[in-house]
PDB file of C-alpha atoms and ligand atoms in Angstrom:
ATOM      1  CA  MET H   1     -36.192  38.310 -42.100  1.00 59.00           C
ATOM      2  CA  ALA H   2     -39.634  36.726 -42.356  1.00 67.00           C
ATOM      3  CA  ARG H   3     -39.667  32.942 -43.165  1.00 77.00           C
ATOM      4  CA  ARG H   4     -40.900  32.623 -46.703  1.00 89.00           C
ATOM      5  CA  LYS H   5     -43.903  30.256 -47.356  1.00 97.00           C
ATOM      6  CA  LEU H   6     -42.939  26.912 -48.787  1.00 98.00           C
ATOM      7  CA  VAL H   7     -46.049  25.947 -51.492  1.00 98.00           C
ATOM      8  CA  TYR H   8     -44.882  22.987 -52.608  1.00 97.00           C
ATOM      9  CA  ASP H   9     -41.430  20.199 -51.703  1.00 98.00           C
ATOM     10  CA  GLY H  10     -40.583  18.556 -55.048  1.00 96.00           C
ATOM     11  CA  LYS H  11     -38.060  15.663 -55.676  1.00 95.00           C
ATOM     12  CA  ALA H  12     -35.751  18.367 -57.096  1.00 98.00           C
ATOM     13  CA  LYS H  13     -37.756  21.286 -56.562  1.00 98.00           C
ATOM     14  CA  THR H  14     -39.250  23.570 -54.048  1.00 98.00           C
ATOM     15  CA  LEU H  15     -41.762  26.076 -54.635  1.00 98.00           C
ATOM     16  CA  TYR H  16     -41.919  29.297 -52.420  1.00 98.00           C
ATOM     17  CA  GLU H  17     -44.795  32.040 -52.345  1.00 98.00           C
ATOM     18  CA  GLY H  18     -43.624  34.577 -54.690  1.00 98.00           C
ATOM     19  CA  PRO H  19     -43.096  38.417 -54.048  1.00 97.00           C
ATOM     20  CA  GLU H  20     -46.580  39.153 -55.732  1.00 96.00           C
ATOM     21  CA  PRO H  21     -49.458  37.789 -56.134  1.00 96.00           C
ATOM     22  CA  GLY H  22     -49.877  35.012 -58.974  1.00 97.00           C
ATOM     23  CA  THR H  23     -45.839  34.609 -59.050  1.00 98.00           C
ATOM     24  CA  LEU H  24     -44.170  31.905 -57.256  1.00 98.00           C
ATOM     25  CA  VAL H  25     -40.315  31.022 -56.333  1.00 98.00           C
ATOM     26  CA  GLN H  26     -38.848  27.940 -58.144  1.00 98.00           C
ATOM     27  CA  TYR H  27     -35.659  26.875 -56.387  1.00 98.00           C
ATOM     28  CA  PHE H  28     -33.726  23.942 -58.148  1.00 98.00           C
ATOM     29  CA  LYS H  29     -32.227  21.464 -55.466  1.00 98.00           C
ATOM     30  CA  ASP H  30     -29.134  19.227 -56.316  1.00 98.00           C
ATOM     31  CA  ASP H  31     -31.666  16.066 -55.184  1.00 98.00           C
ATOM     32  CA  THR H  32     -31.324  13.681 -58.245  1.00 97.00           C
ATOM     33  CA  THR H  33     -34.007  11.246 -58.171  1.00 96.00           C
ATOM     34  CA  ALA H  34     -34.245   7.874 -60.487  1.00 94.00           C
ATOM     35  CA  ASN H  35     -37.073   5.288 -60.469  1.00 89.00           C
ATOM     36  CA  ASN H  36     -39.956   7.241 -58.687  1.00 86.00           C
ATOM     37  CA  ALA H  37     -36.937   8.312 -56.115  1.00 88.00           C
ATOM     38  CA  GLN H  38     -35.697   4.670 -55.251  1.00 93.00           C
ATOM     39  CA  LYS H  39     -32.608   5.800 -56.324  1.00 96.00           C
ATOM     40  CA  HIS H  40     -31.355   9.307 -54.701  1.00 97.00           C
ATOM     41  CA  ALA H  41     -27.867  11.232 -54.501  1.00 97.00           C
ATOM     42  CA  ILE H  42     -26.926  14.870 -54.360  1.00 98.00           C
ATOM     43  CA  VAL H  43     -25.101  15.773 -57.956  1.00 98.00           C
ATOM     44  CA  GLU H  44     -23.071  18.968 -56.627  1.00 97.00           C
ATOM     45  CA  GLY H  45     -23.940  22.047 -58.463  1.00 97.00           C
ATOM     46  CA  LYS H  46     -27.201  20.242 -60.835  1.00 98.00           C
ATOM     47  CA  GLY H  47     -29.630  22.603 -59.525  1.00 98.00           C
ATOM     48  CA  VAL H  48     -27.399  25.635 -60.450  1.00 98.00           C
ATOM     49  CA  ILE H  49     -26.833  24.362 -64.172  1.00 98.00           C
ATOM     50  CA  ASN H  50     -31.095  23.284 -64.277  1.00 98.00           C
ATOM     51  CA  ASN H  51     -32.110  26.994 -63.673  1.00 98.00           C
ATOM     52  CA  ARG H  52     -29.672  28.296 -65.767  1.00 98.00           C
ATOM     53  CA  LEU H  53     -30.826  25.831 -68.788  1.00 98.00           C
ATOM     54  CA  SER H  54     -34.301  26.189 -67.492  1.00 98.00           C
ATOM     55  CA  GLU H  55     -34.570  29.735 -68.074  1.00 98.00           C
ATOM     56  CA  PHE H  56     -32.609  29.166 -71.435  1.00 98.00           C
ATOM     57  CA  PHE H  57     -35.363  27.210 -72.776  1.00 98.00           C
ATOM     58  CA  MET H  58     -37.869  28.945 -71.696  1.00 98.00           C
ATOM     59  CA  THR H  59     -36.703  32.389 -73.134  1.00 98.00           C
ATOM     60  CA  ALA H  60     -35.779  30.994 -76.123  1.00 98.00           C
ATOM     61  CA  LEU H  61     -39.598  29.493 -76.521  1.00 98.00           C
ATOM     62  CA  SER H  62     -40.715  32.514 -75.506  1.00 98.00           C
ATOM     63  CA  GLY H  63     -39.010  34.476 -77.908  1.00 98.00           C
ATOM     64  CA  ILE H  64     -41.053  32.575 -80.520  1.00 98.00           C
ATOM     65  CA  GLY H  65     -44.499  33.136 -79.112  1.00 98.00           C
ATOM     66  CA  VAL H  66     -44.863  29.708 -76.947  1.00 98.00           C
ATOM     67  CA  PRO H  67     -46.292  30.848 -73.574  1.00 98.00           C
ATOM     68  CA  THR H  68     -44.381  29.491 -70.571  1.00 98.00           C
ATOM     69  CA  HIS H  69     -44.449  29.942 -66.726  1.00 98.00           C
ATOM     70  CA  PHE H  70     -40.803  31.964 -66.399  1.00 98.00           C
ATOM     71  CA  ILE H  71     -40.514  35.930 -65.476  1.00 98.00           C
ATOM     72  CA  ARG H  72     -36.993  35.657 -64.690  1.00 98.00           C
ATOM     73  CA  ARG H  73     -34.154  34.894 -63.015  1.00 98.00           C
ATOM     74  CA  LEU H  74     -33.446  35.518 -59.355  1.00 98.00           C
ATOM     75  CA  ASN H  75     -30.163  33.682 -58.035  1.00 98.00           C
ATOM     76  CA  MET H  76     -28.437  30.871 -58.884  1.00 98.00           C
ATOM     77  CA  ARG H  77     -31.124  28.853 -58.229  1.00 98.00           C
ATOM     78  CA  GLU H  78     -34.139  30.689 -57.917  1.00 98.00           C
ATOM     79  CA  GLN H  79     -36.315  31.823 -60.374  1.00 98.00           C
ATOM     80  CA  LEU H  80     -39.445  33.771 -60.457  1.00 98.00           C
ATOM     81  CA  ILE H  81     -42.768  31.911 -62.238  1.00 98.00           C
ATOM     82  CA  ARG H  82     -46.123  32.434 -62.611  1.00 98.00           C
ATOM     83  CA  SER H  83     -48.051  30.509 -60.465  1.00 98.00           C
ATOM     84  CA  VAL H  84     -49.883  28.443 -62.590  1.00 98.00           C
ATOM     85  CA  GLU H  85     -52.763  25.502 -61.944  1.00 98.00           C
ATOM     86  CA  ILE H  86     -50.479  22.464 -62.989  1.00 98.00           C
ATOM     87  CA  ILE H  87     -52.609  19.987 -65.289  1.00 98.00           C
ATOM     88  CA  PRO H  88     -51.995  16.635 -63.709  1.00 98.00           C
ATOM     89  CA  LEU H  89     -50.491  15.362 -66.744  1.00 98.00           C
ATOM     90  CA  GLU H  90     -46.886  14.287 -68.102  1.00 98.00           C
ATOM     91  CA  VAL H  91     -46.797  14.993 -71.432  1.00 99.00           C
ATOM     92  CA  VAL H  92     -43.849  13.232 -73.166  1.00 99.00           C
ATOM     93  CA  VAL H  93     -42.939  13.645 -76.650  1.00 99.00           C
ATOM     94  CA  ARG H  94     -40.421  10.906 -78.641  1.00 99.00           C
ATOM     95  CA  ASN H  95     -38.399  11.410 -81.451  1.00 98.00           C
ATOM     96  CA  LEU H  96     -36.712   8.316 -81.080  1.00 98.00           C
ATOM     97  CA  ALA H  97     -37.294   5.289 -79.179  1.00 98.00           C
ATOM     98  CA  ALA H  98     -35.979   4.982 -75.506  1.00 98.00           C
ATOM     99  CA  GLY H  99     -36.824   4.651 -72.199  1.00 98.00           C
ATOM    100  CA  SER H 100     -40.001   3.262 -71.286  1.00 98.00           C
ATOM    101  CA  LEU H 101     -41.264   2.930 -75.172  1.00 98.00           C
ATOM    102  CA  SER H 102     -38.490   0.828 -76.159  1.00 98.00           C
ATOM    103  CA  ARG H 103     -39.045  -1.420 -73.092  1.00 98.00           C
ATOM    104  CA  ARG H 104     -42.791  -1.456 -73.345  1.00 98.00           C
ATOM    105  CA  LEU H 105     -43.152  -2.026 -77.056  1.00 98.00           C
ATOM    106  CA  GLY H 106     -39.457  -3.950 -77.389  1.00 98.00           C
ATOM    107  CA  LEU H 107     -38.267  -1.700 -79.629  1.00 98.00           C
ATOM    108  CA  GLU H 108     -34.110  -0.708 -80.000  1.00 98.00           C
ATOM    109  CA  GLU H 109     -33.009   2.000 -77.799  1.00 98.00           C
ATOM    110  CA  GLY H 110     -32.180   4.997 -80.374  1.00 98.00           C
ATOM    111  CA  SER H 111     -34.712   3.028 -83.497  1.00 98.00           C
ATOM    112  CA  ALA H 112     -36.172   5.888 -85.563  1.00 97.00           C
ATOM    113  CA  LEU H 113     -40.180   6.412 -84.930  1.00 98.00           C
ATOM    114  CA  PRO H 114     -42.431   6.618 -87.904  1.00 97.00           C
ATOM    115  CA  ARG H 115     -43.044  10.626 -86.817  1.00 98.00           C
ATOM    116  CA  PRO H 116     -42.987  12.199 -83.226  1.00 98.00           C
ATOM    117  CA  ILE H 117     -45.270  10.163 -80.455  1.00 98.00           C
ATOM    118  CA  ILE H 118     -47.030  12.707 -77.942  1.00 98.00           C
ATOM    119  CA  GLU H 119     -47.530  10.106 -74.941  1.00 98.00           C
ATOM    120  CA  PHE H 120     -49.590  11.352 -71.990  1.00 98.00           C
ATOM    121  CA  TYR H 121     -48.589  10.283 -68.075  1.00 98.00           C
ATOM    122  CA  PHE H 122     -50.781  10.869 -65.021  1.00 98.00           C
ATOM    123  CA  LYS H 123     -48.851  12.496 -62.812  1.00 98.00           C
ATOM    124  CA  ASP H 124     -49.134  10.399 -59.322  1.00 97.00           C
ATOM    125  CA  ASP H 125     -46.582   9.008 -57.684  1.00 93.00           C
ATOM    126  CA  LYS H 126     -47.998   6.226 -55.615  1.00 96.00           C
ATOM    127  CA  LEU H 127     -49.474   5.022 -58.928  1.00 97.00           C
ATOM    128  CA  GLY H 128     -45.816   5.417 -60.927  1.00 95.00           C
ATOM    129  CA  ASP H 129     -47.133   7.926 -63.141  1.00 97.00           C
ATOM    130  CA  PRO H 130     -49.263   5.411 -65.525  1.00 98.00           C
ATOM    131  CA  LEU H 131     -49.275   5.848 -69.483  1.00 98.00           C
ATOM    132  CA  VAL H 132     -52.841   7.183 -69.825  1.00 98.00           C
ATOM    133  CA  THR H 133     -54.918   7.233 -73.138  1.00 98.00           C
ATOM    134  CA  GLU H 134     -57.072  10.899 -74.019  1.00 98.00           C
ATOM    135  CA  GLU H 135     -60.087   9.048 -73.497  1.00 98.00           C
ATOM    136  CA  HIS H 136     -59.146   8.585 -69.511  1.00 98.00           C
ATOM    137  CA  ILE H 137     -57.894  12.103 -69.691  1.00 98.00           C
ATOM    138  CA  VAL H 138     -61.011  13.582 -70.763  1.00 98.00           C
ATOM    139  CA  ALA H 139     -63.627  10.738 -69.132  1.00 98.00           C
ATOM    140  CA  PHE H 140     -62.008  11.412 -65.188  1.00 98.00           C
ATOM    141  CA  GLY H 141     -61.992  15.612 -66.077  1.00 98.00           C
ATOM    142  CA  TRP H 142     -58.274  16.035 -66.012  1.00 98.00           C
ATOM    143  CA  ALA H 143     -58.367  18.236 -68.952  1.00 98.00           C
ATOM    144  CA  SER H 144     -61.033  18.764 -71.822  1.00 98.00           C
ATOM    145  CA  GLN H 145     -60.966  17.754 -75.235  1.00 98.00           C
ATOM    146  CA  GLN H 146     -60.160  21.680 -76.466  1.00 98.00           C
ATOM    147  CA  ASP H 147     -57.257  21.341 -73.570  1.00 98.00           C
ATOM    148  CA  LEU H 148     -55.966  18.055 -75.335  1.00 98.00           C
ATOM    149  CA  ASP H 149     -55.748  19.691 -78.321  1.00 98.00           C
ATOM    150  CA  ASP H 150     -53.752  23.093 -77.250  1.00 98.00           C
ATOM    151  CA  MET H 151     -51.432  20.801 -75.150  1.00 98.00           C
ATOM    152  CA  VAL H 152     -50.693  18.608 -78.502  1.00 98.00           C
ATOM    153  CA  ALA H 153     -50.290  21.927 -80.036  1.00 98.00           C
ATOM    154  CA  LEU H 154     -48.147  23.182 -77.708  1.00 98.00           C
ATOM    155  CA  ALA H 155     -45.804  20.083 -77.249  1.00 98.00           C
ATOM    156  CA  VAL H 156     -45.258  19.841 -81.014  1.00 98.00           C
ATOM    157  CA  ARG H 157     -44.265  23.641 -81.483  1.00 98.00           C
ATOM    158  CA  VAL H 158     -41.903  22.920 -78.111  1.00 98.00           C
ATOM    159  CA  ASN H 159     -40.401  19.791 -79.781  1.00 98.00           C
ATOM    160  CA  ASP H 160     -39.372  21.535 -83.303  1.00 98.00           C
ATOM    161  CA  PHE H 161     -37.985  24.302 -82.196  1.00 98.00           C
ATOM    162  CA  LEU H 162     -36.203  22.526 -79.077  1.00 98.00           C
ATOM    163  CA  SER H 163     -34.927  20.012 -81.941  1.00 98.00           C
ATOM    164  CA  GLY H 164     -33.427  22.323 -83.910  1.00 98.00           C
ATOM    165  CA  LEU H 165     -31.735  24.598 -81.079  1.00 98.00           C
ATOM    166  CA  LEU H 166     -30.151  21.693 -80.238  1.00 98.00           C
ATOM    167  CA  LEU H 167     -29.163  20.258 -83.524  1.00 98.00           C
ATOM    168  CA  GLY H 168     -27.453  23.230 -83.650  1.00 98.00           C
ATOM    169  CA  VAL H 169     -25.060  22.581 -80.996  1.00 98.00           C
ATOM    170  CA  GLY H 170     -24.422  18.775 -81.831  1.00 98.00           C
ATOM    171  CA  ILE H 171     -27.190  17.033 -79.802  1.00 98.00           C
ATOM    172  CA  ARG H 172     -30.169  14.878 -80.822  1.00 98.00           C
ATOM    173  CA  LEU H 173     -33.593  15.685 -78.707  1.00 98.00           C
ATOM    174  CA  VAL H 174     -34.510  11.909 -78.406  1.00 99.00           C
ATOM    175  CA  ASP H 175     -37.784  12.356 -76.608  1.00 99.00           C
ATOM    176  CA  PHE H 176     -38.664  14.871 -73.239  1.00 99.00           C
ATOM    177  CA  LYS H 177     -41.361  15.598 -70.711  1.00 98.00           C
ATOM    178  CA  ILE H 178     -43.342  19.251 -69.975  1.00 98.00           C
ATOM    179  CA  GLU H 179     -45.838  19.923 -67.708  1.00 98.00           C
ATOM    180  CA  ILE H 180     -48.505  22.331 -68.760  1.00 98.00           C
ATOM    181  CA  GLY H 181     -50.398  24.736 -66.199  1.00 98.00           C
ATOM    182  CA  ARG H 182     -53.879  26.817 -66.690  1.00 98.00           C
ATOM    183  CA  ILE H 183     -53.443  30.886 -66.000  1.00 97.00           C
ATOM    184  CA  TRP H 184     -56.633  32.601 -66.027  1.00 95.00           C
ATOM    185  CA  GLU H 185     -56.655  36.279 -67.406  1.00 91.00           C
ATOM    186  CA  GLY H 186     -59.969  37.446 -66.962  1.00 91.00           C
ATOM    187  CA  ASP H 187     -62.866  35.050 -67.843  1.00 92.00           C
ATOM    188  CA  PHE H 188     -59.850  33.576 -70.683  1.00 95.00           C
ATOM    189  CA  MET H 189     -58.146  30.751 -70.089  1.00 96.00           C
ATOM    190  CA  ARG H 190     -54.496  29.860 -71.470  1.00 97.00           C
ATOM    191  CA  LEU H 191     -52.096  26.908 -71.087  1.00 98.00           C
ATOM    192  CA  ILE H 192     -48.815  27.923 -70.512  1.00 98.00           C
ATOM    193  CA  VAL H 193     -45.629  25.353 -70.396  1.00 98.00           C
ATOM    194  CA  ALA H 194     -44.733  25.344 -66.845  1.00 98.00           C
ATOM    195  CA  ASP H 195     -41.992  23.049 -64.305  1.00 98.00           C
ATOM    196  CA  GLU H 196     -38.632  22.944 -66.305  1.00 98.00           C
ATOM    197  CA  ILE H 197     -37.205  21.964 -69.329  1.00 98.00           C
ATOM    198  CA  SER H 198     -33.535  20.743 -68.474  1.00 98.00           C
ATOM    199  CA  PRO H 199     -31.435  17.644 -68.750  1.00 98.00           C
ATOM    200  CA  ASP H 200     -33.719  16.132 -65.772  1.00 98.00           C
ATOM    201  CA  SER H 201     -36.624  16.088 -68.263  1.00 98.00           C
ATOM    202  CA  CYS H 202     -35.070  15.088 -71.326  1.00 98.00           C
ATOM    203  CA  ARG H 203     -33.099  12.705 -73.254  1.00 98.00           C
ATOM    204  CA  LEU H 204     -29.985  14.389 -74.906  1.00 99.00           C
ATOM    205  CA  TRP H 205     -27.494  12.152 -77.499  1.00 98.00           C
ATOM    206  CA  ASP H 206     -24.239  13.689 -78.797  1.00 98.00           C
ATOM    207  CA  ILE H 207     -24.811  13.514 -82.583  1.00 98.00           C
ATOM    208  CA  GLU H 208     -21.075  12.486 -83.537  1.00 98.00           C
ATOM    209  CA  THR H 209     -20.552  10.090 -80.737  1.00 98.00           C
ATOM    210  CA  GLY H 210     -24.061   9.118 -78.786  1.00 98.00           C
ATOM    211  CA  ARG H 211     -22.756  10.045 -75.625  1.00 98.00           C
ATOM    212  CA  LYS H 212     -25.821  10.356 -73.167  1.00 98.00           C
ATOM    213  CA  LEU H 213     -25.861  13.937 -71.812  1.00 98.00           C
ATOM    214  CA  ASP H 214     -28.729  14.050 -69.604  1.00 98.00           C
ATOM    215  CA  LYS H 215     -30.715  11.775 -66.406  1.00 98.00           C
ATOM    216  CA  ASP H 216     -29.988   8.600 -68.092  1.00 98.00           C
ATOM    217  CA  VAL H 217     -26.203   9.024 -66.880  1.00 98.00           C
ATOM    218  CA  PHE H 218     -27.583   8.713 -63.449  1.00 98.00           C
ATOM    219  CA  ARG H 219     -29.914   6.164 -64.170  1.00 97.00           C
ATOM    220  CA  LEU H 220     -28.025   3.695 -65.893  1.00 97.00           C
ATOM    221  CA  ASP H 221     -24.717   4.506 -63.402  1.00 97.00           C
ATOM    222  CA  LEU H 222     -22.781   5.954 -66.399  1.00 98.00           C
ATOM    223  CA  GLY H 223     -20.542   8.366 -65.309  1.00 97.00           C
ATOM    224  CA  ASP H 224     -20.402  11.904 -63.536  1.00 97.00           C
ATOM    225  CA  LEU H 225     -23.997  13.670 -64.215  1.00 98.00           C
ATOM    226  CA  GLY H 226     -22.472  17.491 -63.553  1.00 98.00           C
ATOM    227  CA  ASP H 227     -20.000  16.857 -66.090  1.00 98.00           C
ATOM    228  CA  ALA H 228     -22.970  15.717 -68.892  1.00 98.00           C
ATOM    229  CA  TYR H 229     -24.918  19.079 -67.698  1.00 98.00           C
ATOM    230  CA  THR H 230     -22.608  21.046 -67.871  1.00 98.00           C
ATOM    231  CA  GLU H 231     -21.576  19.583 -71.190  1.00 98.00           C
ATOM    232  CA  VAL H 232     -24.869  20.839 -72.732  1.00 98.00           C
ATOM    233  CA  ALA H 233     -24.788  24.265 -70.801  1.00 98.00           C
ATOM    234  CA  ARG H 234     -21.317  24.689 -72.469  1.00 98.00           C
ATOM    235  CA  ARG H 235     -22.339  24.138 -75.943  1.00 98.00           C
ATOM    236  CA  LEU H 236     -25.362  26.037 -76.051  1.00 98.00           C
ATOM    237  CA  GLY H 237     -23.228  28.951 -74.512  1.00 97.00           C
ATOM    238  CA  VAL H 238     -25.311  29.414 -71.022  1.00 97.00           C
ATOM    239  CA  MET H 239     -22.844  29.475 -68.164  1.00 84.00           C
ATOM    240  CA  PRO H 240     -19.600  30.981 -70.142  1.00 74.00           C
ATOM    241  CA  GLU H 241     -18.014  31.098 -66.670  1.00 74.00           C
ATOM    242  CA  VAL H 242     -18.563  27.125 -66.539  1.00 65.00           C
ATOM    243  CA  ALA H 243     -16.743  26.805 -70.145  1.00 49.00           C
ATOM    244  CA  ALA H 244     -13.977  29.742 -69.576  1.00 47.00           C
ATOM    245  CA  PRO H 245     -10.822  28.526 -69.779  1.00 46.00           C
ATOM    246  CA  ARG H 246      -8.382  29.314 -67.072  1.00 46.00           C
ATOM    247  CA  THR H 247      -7.194  32.444 -66.685  1.00 45.00           C
ATOM    248  CA  ARG H 248      -3.313  32.447 -68.413  1.00 45.00           C
ATOM    249  CA  PRO H 249      -0.785  33.399 -65.242  1.00 44.00           C
ATOM    250  CA  ARG H 250       0.187  37.405 -66.612  1.00 46.00           C
ATOM    251  CA  LEU H 251       3.781  37.378 -68.027  1.00 47.00           C
ATOM    252  CA  MET H 252       6.123  38.964 -65.820  1.00 45.00           C
ATOM    253  CA  ASN H 253       8.100  41.559 -67.787  1.00 43.00           C
TER     254      ASN H 253
HETATM  255  N1  UDP E   1     -39.296  11.591 -67.366  1.00 52.41           N
HETATM  256  C1  UDP E   1     -39.261  13.243 -66.743  1.00 52.41           C
HETATM  257  N2  UDP E   1     -40.128  13.055 -65.463  1.00 52.41           N
HETATM  258  C2  UDP E   1     -40.764  11.527 -65.418  1.00 52.41           C
HETATM  259  C3  UDP E   1     -40.493  10.754 -66.432  1.00 52.41           C
HETATM  260  C4  UDP E   1     -39.910  10.998 -67.516  1.00 52.41           C
HETATM  261  O1  UDP E   1     -39.161  14.325 -66.916  1.00 52.41           O
HETATM  262  O2  UDP E   1     -41.644  11.323 -64.419  1.00 52.41           O
HETATM  263  C5  UDP E   1     -38.614  12.783 -69.188  1.00 52.41           C
HETATM  264  C6  UDP E   1     -37.609  11.283 -69.342  1.00 52.41           C
HETATM  265  O3  UDP E   1     -36.409  12.033 -68.915  1.00 52.41           O
HETATM  266  C7  UDP E   1     -37.276  11.262 -70.727  1.00 52.41           C
HETATM  267  C8  UDP E   1     -39.269  11.216 -71.300  1.00 52.41           C
HETATM  268  O4  UDP E   1     -39.810  11.904 -70.039  1.00 52.41           O
HETATM  269  O5  UDP E   1     -36.729  12.265 -70.945  1.00 52.41           O
HETATM  270  C9  UDP E   1     -39.404   9.752 -71.282  1.00 52.41           C
HETATM  271  O6  UDP E   1     -39.343   9.288 -70.554  1.00 52.41           O
HETATM  272  P1  UDP E   1     -39.431   7.520 -70.130  1.00 52.41           P
HETATM  273  O7  UDP E   1     -41.101   7.318 -70.520  1.00 52.41           O
HETATM  274  O8  UDP E   1     -38.803   6.647 -71.669  1.00 52.41           O
HETATM  275  O9  UDP E   1     -38.935   6.953 -69.010  1.00 52.41           O
HETATM  276  P2  UDP E   1     -37.697   6.644 -68.128  1.00 52.41           P
HETATM  277  O10 UDP E   1     -37.492   5.711 -69.250  1.00 52.41           O
HETATM  278  O11 UDP E   1     -37.351   7.697 -67.415  1.00 52.41           O
HETATM  279  O12 UDP E   1     -38.907   5.404 -66.873  1.00 52.41           O
END
């Protein structure tokens, strides 16, 4: 069998050339990193869960008309996606203070924000993904003012929709990161949600207990990351096989 062409090998995912032009295969690894890969571990099965959760969130977003790169799941760890030109920005939306916002501004973790806040980080591992302003983005040509307006509109829709979806299963969407890509349709360019949406890229807190159900479990050594992600999948009805009760032994007559 011919070897697939590797397009990009990232920290948690690998991209291969897809079967048709304009497509890629996105493979979800079990590798888990934090602090710009200073901390690394293999969490067995994480890639399988994230493949399914990202499929779930992206499909749900398409259902309300938010365009995404997701085409279809191929197998346990792979999905077929549209190839996009990634805008080199991480778009972060925050509903409650946490993480770097808490550290930067001295806000207590979990404190309310006056309104959802959108931030942009320049994707550059060597620089540690620095926070940038719209001025930087337009001046350095990473995106146009029109792109920025469209990115903000997309991020707000994703936030409102995912917040509601997760609230329905008792989970608070504290913050999340998305990446956005360009696709060309003839002379027209459109922005679509790309990369992944999973507990690797969100902060998810149980509404009742405050239990963290996201990558902070790994960042802060709070327990088993696989258990936390499985709980998110279980509540959303994704991977019901994980949640299925053990088959009871059949009674003999
Ligand atoms: N995030 C991410 N990838 C990154 C940086 C952040 O997915 O490279 C997500 C992170 O999981 C959280 C949100 O973006 O849901 C905001 O992260 P924050 O800026 O608070 O960063 P951190 O606390 O991880 O330094």
